[in-house]
Coordinates of C-alpha atoms in Angstrom, one line a residue:
Chain A
X1182 CA -2.9 -2.1 12.5
X1183 CA -6.5 -2.4 13.5
X1184 CA -9.2 -4.1 11.6
X1185 CA -10.5 -0.9 10.1
X1186 CA -7.1 0.1 8.7
X1187 CA -6.7 -3.3 7.1
X1188 CA -10.1 -3.0 5.5
X1189 CA -9.1 0.4 4.1
X1190 CA -5.9 -0.9 2.8
X1191 CA -7.6 -3.8 0.9
X1192 CA -10.1 -1.4 -0.6
X1193 CA -7.3 0.9 -1.8
X1194 CA -5.3 -2.1 -3.2
X1195 CA -8.4 -3.3 -5.2
X1196 CA -7.9 -0.3 -7.4
X1197 CA -4.6 -1.7 -8.7
X1198 CA -4.3 -4.4 -11.4
X1199 CA -2.1 -7.0 -9.6
X1200 CA -2.1 -10.8 -9.2
X1201 CA 0.1 -11.1 -6.2
X1202 CA 1.1 -8.5 -3.6
X1203 CA 3.3 -8.6 -0.5
X1204 CA 3.0 -5.6 1.9
X1205 CA 5.2 -5.1 4.9
X1206 CA 4.6 -2.2 7.3
X1207 CA 6.7 -2.5 10.5
X1208 CA 5.5 -5.7 12.2
X1209 CA 2.6 -6.1 9.9
X1210 CA 2.8 -8.4 6.8
X1211 CA 0.0 -9.0 4.3
X1212 CA 0.1 -11.5 1.4
X1213 CA -2.6 -11.1 -1.3
X1214 CA -3.3 -13.5 -4.2
X1215 CA -6.0 -12.8 -6.7
X1216 CA -6.4 -16.2 -8.5
X1217 CA -9.4 -15.1 -10.4
X1218 CA -7.4 -12.4 -12.2
X1219 CA -4.5 -14.8 -12.7
X1220 CA -6.7 -17.4 -14.4
X1221 CA -8.2 -14.8 -16.7
X1222 CA -5.0 -13.3 -17.8
X1223 CA -2.8 -16.4 -18.0
X1224 CA -2.4 -17.6 -21.6
X1225 CA -3.8 -14.7 -23.7
X1226 CA -7.4 -15.4 -25.1
X1227 CA -7.4 -18.9 -23.5
X1228 CA -10.8 -19.9 -24.6
X1229 CA -11.8 -23.4 -24.1
X1230 CA -13.8 -25.3 -26.8
X1231 CA -14.6 -28.9 -27.5
X1232 CA -14.2 -30.9 -30.7
X1233 CA -17.6 -32.7 -31.0
X1234 CA -18.4 -35.8 -32.9
X1235 CA -20.0 -35.0 -36.3
X1236 CA -22.1 -38.2 -36.2
X1237 CA -23.1 -41.2 -34.1
X1238 CA -20.7 -44.0 -34.4
X1239 CA -17.6 -45.7 -33.0
X1240 CA -14.6 -43.5 -32.2
X1241 CA -11.2 -44.6 -33.3
X1242 CA -7.9 -42.9 -32.3
X1243 CA -5.1 -42.2 -34.8
X1244 CA -2.1 -44.5 -35.1
X1245 CA -0.4 -41.9 -32.9
X1246 CA -3.3 -40.9 -30.7
X1247 CA -4.0 -37.3 -29.9
X1248 CA -3.0 -36.7 -26.3
X1249 CA -3.2 -34.1 -23.7
X1250 CA -0.8 -31.4 -24.8
X1251 CA -1.0 -32.3 -28.5
X1252 CA -0.9 -29.1 -30.6
X1253 CA -3.6 -29.1 -33.3
X1254 CA -4.5 -26.9 -36.3
X1255 CA -7.8 -26.8 -38.2
X1256 CA -6.7 -29.5 -40.6
X1257 CA -5.4 -31.9 -38.0
X1258 CA -7.2 -35.3 -38.1
X1259 CA -7.9 -36.0 -34.4
X1260 CA -9.5 -39.4 -35.0
X1261 CA -12.1 -41.2 -36.9
X1262 CA -15.8 -42.1 -36.5
X1263 CA -16.9 -45.5 -37.9
X1264 CA -20.5 -45.4 -39.0
X1265 CA -22.0 -48.3 -41.1
X1266 CA -18.5 -49.6 -41.8
X1267 CA -17.4 -46.3 -43.2
X1268 CA -14.5 -44.5 -41.5
X1269 CA -14.9 -40.7 -41.4
X1270 CA -12.0 -38.4 -40.5
X1271 CA -12.6 -35.9 -37.8
X1272 CA -10.9 -32.6 -38.5
X1273 CA -10.0 -30.4 -35.5
X1274 CA -11.5 -27.2 -37.2
X1275 CA -9.6 -25.1 -34.6
X1276 CA -6.1 -24.2 -33.5
X1277 CA -5.0 -24.9 -30.0
X1278 CA -3.6 -27.3 -27.5
X1279 CA -5.5 -30.4 -26.3
X1280 CA -6.4 -30.0 -22.7
X1281 CA -8.4 -33.2 -22.2
X1282 CA -9.2 -36.4 -24.1
X1283 CA -12.9 -37.1 -23.4
X1284 CA -13.4 -40.5 -25.2
X1285 CA -11.6 -43.8 -25.6
X1286 CA -10.6 -45.8 -28.6
X1287 CA -13.5 -48.0 -29.7
X1288 CA -16.1 -46.1 -27.7
X1289 CA -19.6 -45.4 -29.1
X1290 CA -20.3 -41.7 -29.3
X1291 CA -23.5 -39.7 -30.0
X1292 CA -23.9 -36.9 -32.5
X1293 CA -22.4 -33.7 -31.0
X1294 CA -20.7 -35.6 -28.1
X1295 CA -17.5 -33.8 -27.0
X1296 CA -14.4 -35.7 -27.9
X1297 CA -11.6 -33.4 -27.0
X1298 CA -11.3 -30.2 -24.9
X1299 CA -9.0 -27.6 -26.5
X1300 CA -7.4 -24.4 -25.2
X1301 CA -7.8 -22.2 -28.3
X1302 CA -4.9 -20.3 -29.7
X1303 CA -2.4 -22.0 -27.4
X1304 CA -0.4 -23.3 -30.3
X1305 CA 1.0 -19.9 -31.3
Chain B
X640 CA -40.1 -62.1 -28.0
X641 CA -37.8 -59.3 -28.9
X642 CA -35.5 -58.1 -26.2
X643 CA -34.7 -54.6 -27.5
X644 CA -36.5 -52.4 -30.0
X645 CA -35.3 -49.1 -31.5
X646 CA -38.1 -46.6 -32.2
X647 CA -37.2 -44.6 -35.3
X648 CA -39.5 -41.8 -34.6
X649 CA -40.3 -39.0 -32.1
X650 CA -43.1 -37.4 -30.2
X651 CA -46.4 -39.0 -29.2
X652 CA -46.0 -42.1 -31.5
X653 CA -42.6 -42.9 -29.9
X654 CA -44.3 -42.7 -26.5
X655 CA -47.1 -44.9 -27.7
X656 CA -44.7 -47.6 -29.0
X657 CA -42.6 -47.4 -25.8
X658 CA -45.8 -48.1 -23.8
X659 CA -46.5 -51.3 -25.8
X660 CA -42.9 -52.4 -25.4
X661 CA -43.0 -51.9 -21.7
X662 CA -46.1 -54.2 -21.4
X663 CA -44.0 -56.9 -23.1
X664 CA -40.8 -56.2 -21.0
X665 CA -39.0 -55.1 -24.1
X666 CA -36.1 -52.7 -23.6
X667 CA -36.7 -49.5 -25.6
X668 CA -34.1 -47.4 -27.5
X669 CA -35.0 -43.8 -28.5
X670 CA -33.0 -41.9 -31.1
X671 CA -33.4 -38.1 -31.1
X672 CA -32.2 -34.9 -32.7
X673 CA -30.6 -32.1 -30.7
X674 CA -34.0 -30.3 -30.8
X675 CA -35.6 -33.2 -28.9
X676 CA -33.0 -33.5 -26.1
X677 CA -35.6 -32.7 -23.4
X678 CA -38.5 -34.5 -25.1
X679 CA -40.8 -36.8 -23.2
X680 CA -40.1 -39.9 -25.3
X681 CA -36.4 -39.5 -24.7
X682 CA -37.1 -39.5 -20.9
X683 CA -39.3 -42.5 -21.2
X684 CA -36.9 -44.8 -23.2
X685 CA -34.5 -47.1 -21.5
X686 CA -31.6 -46.1 -23.8
X687 CA -31.1 -43.0 -25.9
X688 CA -28.9 -41.9 -28.7
X689 CA -28.5 -38.4 -30.1
X690 CA -28.4 -39.0 -33.9
X691 CA -28.2 -35.6 -35.4
X692 CA -29.2 -32.0 -35.6
X693 CA -32.7 -30.6 -35.7
X694 CA -33.3 -30.8 -39.4
X695 CA -35.2 -34.1 -40.0
X696 CA -33.1 -35.0 -43.1
X697 CA -30.0 -35.2 -40.9
X698 CA -31.6 -37.0 -38.1
X699 CA -35.0 -38.8 -38.3
X700 CA -34.7 -39.3 -42.0
X701 CA -31.1 -40.3 -42.0
X702 CA -31.2 -44.1 -42.5
X703 CA -27.5 -44.8 -41.8
X704 CA -27.4 -42.8 -38.6
X705 CA -30.5 -44.6 -37.2
X706 CA -29.1 -48.0 -38.2
X707 CA -25.8 -47.1 -36.5
X708 CA -27.6 -46.4 -33.3
X709 CA -29.4 -49.8 -33.7
X710 CA -26.1 -51.5 -34.2
X711 CA -24.4 -49.8 -31.2
X712 CA -27.5 -50.6 -29.0
X713 CA -27.7 -54.1 -30.4
X714 CA -31.4 -54.1 -31.0
X715 CA -33.5 -57.0 -32.4
X716 CA -36.0 -54.8 -34.2
X717 CA -36.9 -51.3 -35.4
X718 CA -40.3 -49.8 -35.2
X719 CA -40.7 -46.9 -37.7
X720 CA -44.0 -45.4 -36.3
X721 CA -45.6 -43.2 -39.0
X722 CA -44.1 -40.5 -41.2
X723 CA -40.3 -40.2 -41.5
X724 CA -39.0 -43.6 -42.7
X725 CA -42.2 -45.6 -42.0
X726 CA -42.8 -46.2 -45.7
X727 CA -39.3 -46.2 -47.0
X728 CA -38.6 -49.5 -48.7
X729 CA -34.9 -48.9 -48.8
X730 CA -34.7 -48.4 -45.0
X731 CA -36.7 -51.7 -44.6
X732 CA -34.1 -53.4 -46.8
X733 CA -31.2 -51.9 -44.9
X734 CA -32.6 -53.1 -41.6
X735 CA -32.8 -56.7 -43.0
X736 CA -29.2 -56.4 -44.2
X737 CA -28.1 -55.4 -40.7
X738 CA -30.0 -58.5 -39.3
X739 CA -32.6 -56.2 -37.6
X740 CA -36.2 -57.1 -37.8
X741 CA -38.2 -54.4 -39.6
X742 CA -41.6 -54.0 -37.9
X743 CA -43.7 -53.6 -41.1
X744 CA -44.5 -55.4 -44.4
X745 CA -41.9 -56.4 -46.9
X746 CA -39.9 -53.7 -48.8
X747 CA -41.6 -55.0 -52.0
X748 CA -45.1 -54.3 -50.7
X749 CA -44.0 -50.9 -49.2
X750 CA -42.8 -49.9 -52.7
X751 CA -45.9 -51.2 -54.4
X752 CA -48.3 -49.3 -52.2
X753 CA -46.0 -46.2 -51.9
X754 CA -46.3 -45.8 -55.6
X755 CA -49.9 -44.6 -55.6
X756 CA -50.4 -45.1 -59.4
X757 CA -49.0 -48.6 -59.2
X758 CA -51.2 -49.4 -56.2
X759 CA -54.3 -48.3 -58.3
X760 CA -53.2 -50.6 -61.0
X761 CA -52.7 -53.4 -58.5
X762 CA -56.1 -52.9 -56.9
X763 CA -57.8 -52.7 -60.3
X764 CA -56.1 -55.9 -61.3
X765 CA -57.7 -57.6 -58.3
X766 CA -61.1 -56.5 -59.4
X767 CA -61.5 -53.6 -57.0
X768 CA -63.2 -50.4 -58.0
X769 CA -60.7 -47.5 -58.2
X770 CA -61.5 -43.8 -58.6
X771 CA -62.0 -43.1 -62.4
X772 CA -58.7 -41.7 -63.7
X773 CA -55.4 -42.7 -65.3
X774 CA -52.1 -44.4 -64.4
X775 CA -48.8 -42.5 -64.7
X776 CA -49.1 -39.9 -67.6
X777 CA -46.5 -39.9 -70.3
X778 CA -47.2 -36.5 -71.9
X779 CA -49.6 -33.5 -72.2
X780 CA -51.6 -34.9 -75.1
X781 CA -52.3 -38.1 -73.2
X782 CA -53.4 -36.0 -70.2
X783 CA -55.8 -33.9 -72.3
X784 CA -57.4 -36.9 -74.0
X785 CA -57.8 -38.7 -70.7
X786 CA -59.2 -35.6 -68.9
X787 CA -61.9 -35.2 -71.6
X788 CA -62.9 -38.8 -71.1
X789 CA -62.9 -38.6 -67.3
X790 CA -64.5 -35.2 -67.1
X791 CA -63.7 -32.1 -65.1
X792 CA -63.1 -31.2 -62.3
X793 CA -60.2 -33.6 -61.7
X794 CA -57.2 -34.0 -59.5
X795 CA -53.5 -34.1 -60.6
X796 CA -51.7 -36.4 -58.1
X797 CA -48.1 -37.1 -57.5
X798 CA -47.5 -40.9 -57.8
X799 CA -45.1 -40.9 -54.8
X800 CA -47.4 -38.6 -52.8
X801 CA -50.3 -39.8 -50.7
X802 CA -51.7 -38.8 -47.4
X803 CA -53.3 -35.7 -49.1
X804 CA -49.9 -34.3 -50.2
X805 CA -48.9 -33.5 -53.8
X806 CA -52.4 -32.8 -55.1
X807 CA -53.6 -30.1 -57.5
X808 CA -57.1 -29.5 -58.8
X809 CA -58.0 -28.6 -62.4
X810 CA -61.5 -27.4 -63.3
X811 CA -61.0 -27.1 -67.1
X812 CA -58.5 -27.8 -69.8
X813 CA -56.8 -24.4 -69.4
X814 CA -56.2 -25.1 -65.7
X815 CA -55.1 -28.6 -66.5
X816 CA -52.4 -27.4 -68.8
X817 CA -51.0 -24.8 -66.4
X818 CA -51.4 -27.0 -63.3
X819 CA -49.7 -30.0 -65.0
X820 CA -46.4 -28.1 -65.3
X821 CA -46.5 -27.0 -61.6
X822 CA -47.6 -30.4 -60.4
X823 CA -44.7 -32.1 -62.1
X824 CA -42.2 -29.6 -60.7
X825 CA -43.7 -29.9 -57.2
X826 CA -43.6 -33.7 -57.4
X827 CA -40.0 -33.7 -58.5
X828 CA -39.1 -31.4 -55.7
X829 CA -41.1 -33.0 -52.9
X830 CA -40.9 -36.6 -53.8
X831 CA -37.8 -36.8 -56.0
X832 CA -40.1 -38.2 -58.7
X833 CA -42.1 -36.3 -61.2
X834 CA -44.6 -39.1 -62.1
X835 CA -48.2 -37.9 -61.9
X836 CA -51.7 -39.3 -62.7
X837 CA -55.3 -38.0 -62.9
X838 CA -58.3 -38.8 -60.7
X839 CA -61.9 -37.6 -61.0
X840 CA -63.3 -35.4 -58.3
X841 CA -66.1 -37.5 -56.8
X842 CA -69.2 -35.9 -55.3
X843 CA -70.0 -35.8 -51.6
X844 CA -67.0 -37.8 -50.6
X845 CA -66.7 -39.6 -47.3
X846 CA -63.3 -41.0 -46.3
X847 CA -63.6 -44.5 -44.9
X848 CA -60.6 -46.7 -44.0
X849 CA -60.1 -50.2 -42.8
X850 CA -57.5 -51.3 -40.3
X851 CA -55.8 -54.5 -41.1
X852 CA -53.0 -56.6 -39.6
X853 CA -51.1 -59.5 -41.1
X854 CA -49.2 -62.3 -39.3
X855 CA -45.8 -63.6 -40.4
X856 CA -47.5 -66.1 -42.8
X857 CA -49.2 -63.2 -44.5
X858 CA -52.7 -64.1 -43.3
X859 CA -54.6 -60.9 -42.7
X860 CA -57.4 -59.9 -40.3
X861 CA -59.5 -56.8 -40.3
X862 CA -59.6 -55.0 -37.0
X863 CA -62.4 -52.5 -37.8
X864 CA -63.1 -49.4 -39.9
X865 CA -62.9 -45.7 -39.3
X866 CA -64.6 -42.6 -40.7
X867 CA -62.0 -39.9 -41.3
X868 CA -64.1 -37.6 -43.4
X869 CA -63.7 -34.5 -41.4
X870 CA -60.6 -32.9 -42.9
X871 CA -59.1 -29.5 -43.4
X872 CA -57.1 -29.1 -46.6
X873 CA -57.0 -32.9 -47.0
X874 CA -55.6 -33.4 -43.5
X875 CA -57.6 -35.3 -41.0
X876 CA -59.1 -33.4 -38.0
X877 CA -61.7 -35.6 -36.4
X878 CA -61.8 -39.4 -36.8
X879 CA -64.4 -41.9 -35.6
X880 CA -64.5 -45.7 -35.2
X881 CA -66.5 -47.4 -36.5
X882 CA -67.8 -45.5 -39.5
X883 CA -71.3 -45.2 -38.1
X884 CA -73.2 -44.2 -41.2
X885 CA -72.5 -47.3 -43.3
X886 CA -74.8 -50.2 -43.3
X887 CA -73.9 -53.8 -42.2
X888 CA -74.2 -54.9 -45.8
X889 CA -71.8 -52.1 -46.9
X890 CA -69.4 -53.2 -44.1
X891 CA -69.4 -56.7 -45.3
X892 CA -68.7 -55.4 -48.8
X893 CA -65.7 -53.5 -47.4
X894 CA -64.4 -56.6 -45.6
X895 CA -64.6 -58.6 -48.7
X896 CA -62.9 -55.9 -50.8
X897 CA -60.0 -55.7 -48.4
X898 CA -59.5 -59.5 -48.5
X899 CA -59.7 -59.3 -52.3
X900 CA -56.9 -56.8 -52.2
X901 CA -54.6 -58.4 -49.6
X902 CA -55.2 -62.1 -49.4
X903 CA -52.2 -64.2 -50.6
X904 CA -49.9 -61.2 -51.1
X905 CA -47.9 -61.9 -47.9
X906 CA -48.9 -58.8 -46.0
X907 CA -47.2 -58.6 -42.6
X908 CA -47.8 -56.1 -39.8
X909 CA -50.2 -53.2 -39.6
X910 CA -51.8 -51.4 -42.5
X911 CA -54.7 -49.2 -43.5
X912 CA -56.7 -49.5 -46.7
X913 CA -58.3 -46.2 -47.5
X914 CA -61.5 -45.8 -49.6
X915 CA -63.6 -42.9 -50.8
X916 CA -67.3 -43.4 -50.4
X917 CA -69.4 -41.6 -52.9
X918 CA -73.0 -42.1 -54.1
X919 CA -73.2 -45.5 -52.3
X920 CA -70.0 -46.9 -53.7
X921 CA -66.6 -47.5 -52.3
X922 CA -63.5 -46.6 -54.4
X923 CA -60.0 -47.7 -53.5
X924 CA -57.9 -44.6 -52.6
X925 CA -54.6 -45.8 -51.3
X926 CA -53.0 -48.1 -48.8
X927 CA -50.7 -47.0 -45.9
X928 CA -48.3 -49.8 -45.0
X929 CA -47.7 -48.8 -41.4
X930 CA -49.2 -47.9 -38.1
X931 CA -51.6 -44.9 -38.6
X932 CA -52.0 -41.8 -36.5
X933 CA -55.7 -42.5 -35.7
X934 CA -55.2 -46.2 -34.6
X935 CA -56.3 -45.2 -31.1
X936 CA -60.0 -45.0 -32.0
X937 CA -59.9 -48.6 -33.3
X938 CA -58.2 -49.7 -30.1
X939 CA -60.8 -47.9 -28.0
X940 CA -63.8 -49.7 -29.6
X941 CA -62.2 -53.1 -30.0
X942 CA -60.3 -53.2 -26.7
X943 CA -57.2 -54.3 -28.5
X944 CA -53.7 -52.9 -28.2
X945 CA -52.8 -53.1 -31.8
X946 CA -49.2 -52.1 -31.4
X947 CA -48.8 -54.9 -28.8
X948 CA -50.5 -57.3 -31.2
X949 CA -48.2 -56.2 -34.0
X950 CA -45.1 -56.9 -31.9
X951 CA -46.4 -60.3 -30.8
X952 CA -47.2 -61.3 -34.4
X953 CA -43.8 -60.1 -35.7
X954 CA -42.2 -62.2 -33.0
X955 CA -44.3 -65.2 -34.1
X956 CA -45.8 -65.3 -30.6
X957 CA -49.2 -63.8 -31.1
X958 CA -52.4 -65.0 -32.7
X959 CA -54.7 -63.2 -35.1
X960 CA -58.2 -62.6 -33.8
X961 CA -60.5 -65.3 -35.2
X962 CA -62.9 -62.8 -36.6
X963 CA -63.3 -59.1 -37.0
X964 CA -63.5 -57.8 -33.4
X965 CA -66.9 -56.4 -32.4
X966 CA -67.1 -52.7 -31.9
X967 CA -68.1 -51.7 -28.5
X968 CA -69.7 -48.3 -28.9
X969 CA -68.3 -45.4 -30.8
X970 CA -65.0 -43.7 -30.4
X971 CA -64.1 -40.2 -31.6
X972 CA -60.7 -38.6 -31.8
X973 CA -59.9 -34.9 -32.1
X974 CA -56.5 -33.8 -33.2
X975 CA -55.1 -30.9 -31.1
X976 CA -52.8 -29.1 -33.5
X977 CA -50.4 -26.2 -33.5
X978 CA -51.9 -23.5 -35.8
X979 CA -48.9 -21.1 -35.9
X980 CA -45.9 -20.1 -34.0
X981 CA -45.7 -17.9 -30.9
X982 CA -42.6 -16.1 -30.0
X983 CA -41.6 -18.7 -27.4
X984 CA -44.0 -21.7 -28.1
X985 CA -43.9 -23.0 -24.6
X986 CA -46.9 -25.0 -23.3
X987 CA -47.5 -23.0 -20.1
X988 CA -50.6 -25.0 -19.4
X989 CA -51.5 -28.4 -20.8
X990 CA -54.0 -30.6 -19.1
X991 CA -56.9 -32.9 -20.0
X992 CA -59.9 -34.4 -18.2
X993 CA -59.7 -38.0 -17.1
X994 CA -62.6 -38.9 -19.4
X995 CA -60.2 -38.7 -22.4
X996 CA -57.5 -41.1 -23.7
X997 CA -54.8 -38.7 -24.6
X998 CA -51.8 -39.6 -26.7
X999 CA -49.2 -36.9 -26.6
X1000 CA -45.5 -36.4 -26.7
X1001 CA -45.6 -33.3 -24.7
X1002 CA -46.0 -32.1 -21.0
X1003 CA -46.8 -28.8 -19.4
X1004 CA -43.7 -26.6 -19.6
X1005 CA -42.3 -28.2 -22.8
X1006 CA -41.1 -26.0 -25.7
X1007 CA -42.5 -27.2 -29.1
X1008 CA -39.7 -27.5 -31.6
X1009 CA -40.6 -25.8 -34.8
X1010 CA -39.0 -28.4 -37.0
X1011 CA -41.6 -31.2 -37.0
X1012 CA -45.3 -31.9 -37.4
X1013 CA -48.0 -29.8 -35.8
X1014 CA -49.7 -32.5 -33.7
X1015 CA -49.9 -31.7 -30.0
X1016 CA -52.2 -34.4 -28.8
X1017 CA -54.8 -36.9 -29.9
X1018 CA -57.9 -36.8 -27.6
X1019 CA -60.1 -39.8 -27.7
X1020 CA -63.6 -40.3 -26.1
X1021 CA -65.9 -43.2 -26.4
X1022 CA -69.6 -43.9 -25.5
X1023 CA -72.4 -46.3 -26.5
X1024 CA -73.7 -44.2 -29.3
X1025 CA -72.3 -41.6 -31.6
X1026 CA -74.6 -38.9 -30.2
X1027 CA -73.5 -39.8 -26.7
X1028 CA -69.8 -39.7 -27.7
X1029 CA -70.2 -36.3 -29.3
X1030 CA -71.8 -34.9 -26.1
X1031 CA -69.1 -36.4 -24.0
X1032 CA -66.4 -35.0 -26.3
X1033 CA -68.0 -31.6 -26.2
X1034 CA -68.0 -31.6 -22.4
X1035 CA -64.4 -32.9 -22.2
X1036 CA -63.0 -30.4 -24.7
X1037 CA -64.4 -27.6 -22.5
X1038 CA -62.2 -29.0 -19.7
X1039 CA -59.0 -29.1 -21.8
X1040 CA -56.5 -26.5 -20.7
X1041 CA -53.8 -25.4 -23.1
X1042 CA -52.0 -22.1 -23.2
X1043 CA -48.7 -20.7 -24.6
X1044 CA -49.1 -21.9 -28.2
X1045 CA -51.6 -21.0 -30.9
X1046 CA -53.8 -24.1 -31.3
X1047 CA -57.1 -25.3 -32.8
X1048 CA -59.0 -26.2 -29.6
X1049 CA -61.7 -23.6 -30.2
X1050 CA -62.2 -24.8 -33.8
X1051 CA -62.5 -28.4 -32.5
X1052 CA -65.1 -27.3 -30.0
X1053 CA -67.1 -25.5 -32.7
X1054 CA -67.1 -28.5 -34.9
X1055 CA -68.1 -31.0 -32.2
X1056 CA -70.9 -28.8 -31.0
X1057 CA -72.3 -28.1 -34.5
X1058 CA -75.5 -29.5 -35.9
X1059 CA -74.0 -30.6 -39.2
X1060 CA -71.5 -32.8 -37.4
X1061 CA -74.1 -34.2 -35.1
X1062 CA -76.4 -35.1 -38.0
X1063 CA -73.5 -36.9 -39.6
X1064 CA -74.1 -35.2 -42.9
X1065 CA -70.9 -33.8 -44.2
X1066 CA -68.1 -34.5 -46.8
X1067 CA -64.4 -34.2 -46.9
X1068 CA -64.7 -30.6 -48.2
X1069 CA -67.4 -29.4 -45.7
X1070 CA -64.9 -27.8 -43.3
X1071 CA -62.9 -26.1 -46.0
X1072 CA -66.1 -24.8 -47.7
X1073 CA -67.3 -23.4 -44.3
X1074 CA -64.0 -21.7 -43.6
X1075 CA -63.8 -20.3 -47.1
X1076 CA -67.3 -18.9 -46.9
X1077 CA -66.2 -17.4 -43.6
X1078 CA -69.2 -19.0 -42.0
X1079 CA -68.9 -20.1 -38.5
X1080 CA -68.2 -23.8 -38.2
X1081 CA -71.2 -24.1 -35.9
X1082 CA -74.9 -24.6 -36.7

């Protein structure tokens, strides 16, 4: 296969909705991976959102801290913010799976500072 | 000296306080709302904390949130600037409870002077002339009787108001009765307190104020006087230092009156005593227990950095001037204000000539958040005489470049180049009357 034929083949393949393709024509072998498509379609509606601090204060984790992989629902208490000696529960306000923990126990956080990164809808 | 100070304010006054702190090697902490994330004062501060959303009640007026930032940052003191929590006695108390020095007078004095009717009673009790009127009114009958005695026209004022806010005028009894109801409702809504009182409308009023500062022992010194007569709807537009039309004898009278008001009351920090001057007499109007917007004109003529002096005195390291500082020439300040909102409100051009001292919280390219006050910049000029200062201001204003936001620059230019301003013959209502009559502000 010459360069022009390969080019034509790739153009034709682009019309199909695939993530991985393996083509073998005689001696010629072509492996194609389309990561971008894969990432888009992986878990359905995998939107990423953050749970932000509702106020400035000191972040405290739960007795059993929320970790990467923890499944949360809107009412899940993901931690507490201590402000002027008052402890305020932080509700998740979303359903999903925790992808990253962005703050540590005892850390000072600003208003609206991201505390957890969540893959939405991953719980179902 | 303090090591770290939190500035519980925003914009130009936060920048101004940061500047004084830097001169004293004090670490500065800015607190800001999400709307001020890119603001100049946030960039200038050593440490910054986002304390809440754009709405002031959830950020700059939220006492707990600001104190929490102070505790996290481990600050020694809080400077409230002006506006927001600057005259909030509860906040002053809370700072003390958190072992943070409040840069201002005691909560007790803030409360006393914040209650305008109580302040009138206090001043009268010290033998100072107050504007003819009443203290807090109990009912309509009392208001009618008092109004007939004082005479119309008169003003209905909210006791927790001040600064030209919460005021309604009544020209006769019919208006008094209808306005009383509205005034009480407005006061309740705006100040959480429906207490109101009456004051006579004086003729040809000039607004004169005296800058004071008290050390930790409560000894006060006067730092000069200002003429803030030029107002638009009871808000100051152009300010001067000193008040150039009063005589030296009248100035001595003012000095004596202010001492009569504040000696031995334990006043600490900066403050301004405001008077109305009518028919050759001074009447106590109110006292602001904080740093004032127009303090820059006093600094320009006295050569003092009064914020720096305030910090030094609060740290028990400074010394009060031995006498009232001499005024060197005349300083004039024009307030450059936002007069409306454009679609985008971005300062596409924003520059000033070197001849001006400019206090601003903005830079070219900044977006003006719509949530706060309308002040864009304070432009200050000084010269040997008032006439020379006016000429210099007029020339400098022509060199100011501002674009992208609706503003009052052309109005300021018209005022400064007018004959009535030059001749120093105007009252607090002159600008309003001219605008109302649709006359040009010139001539």
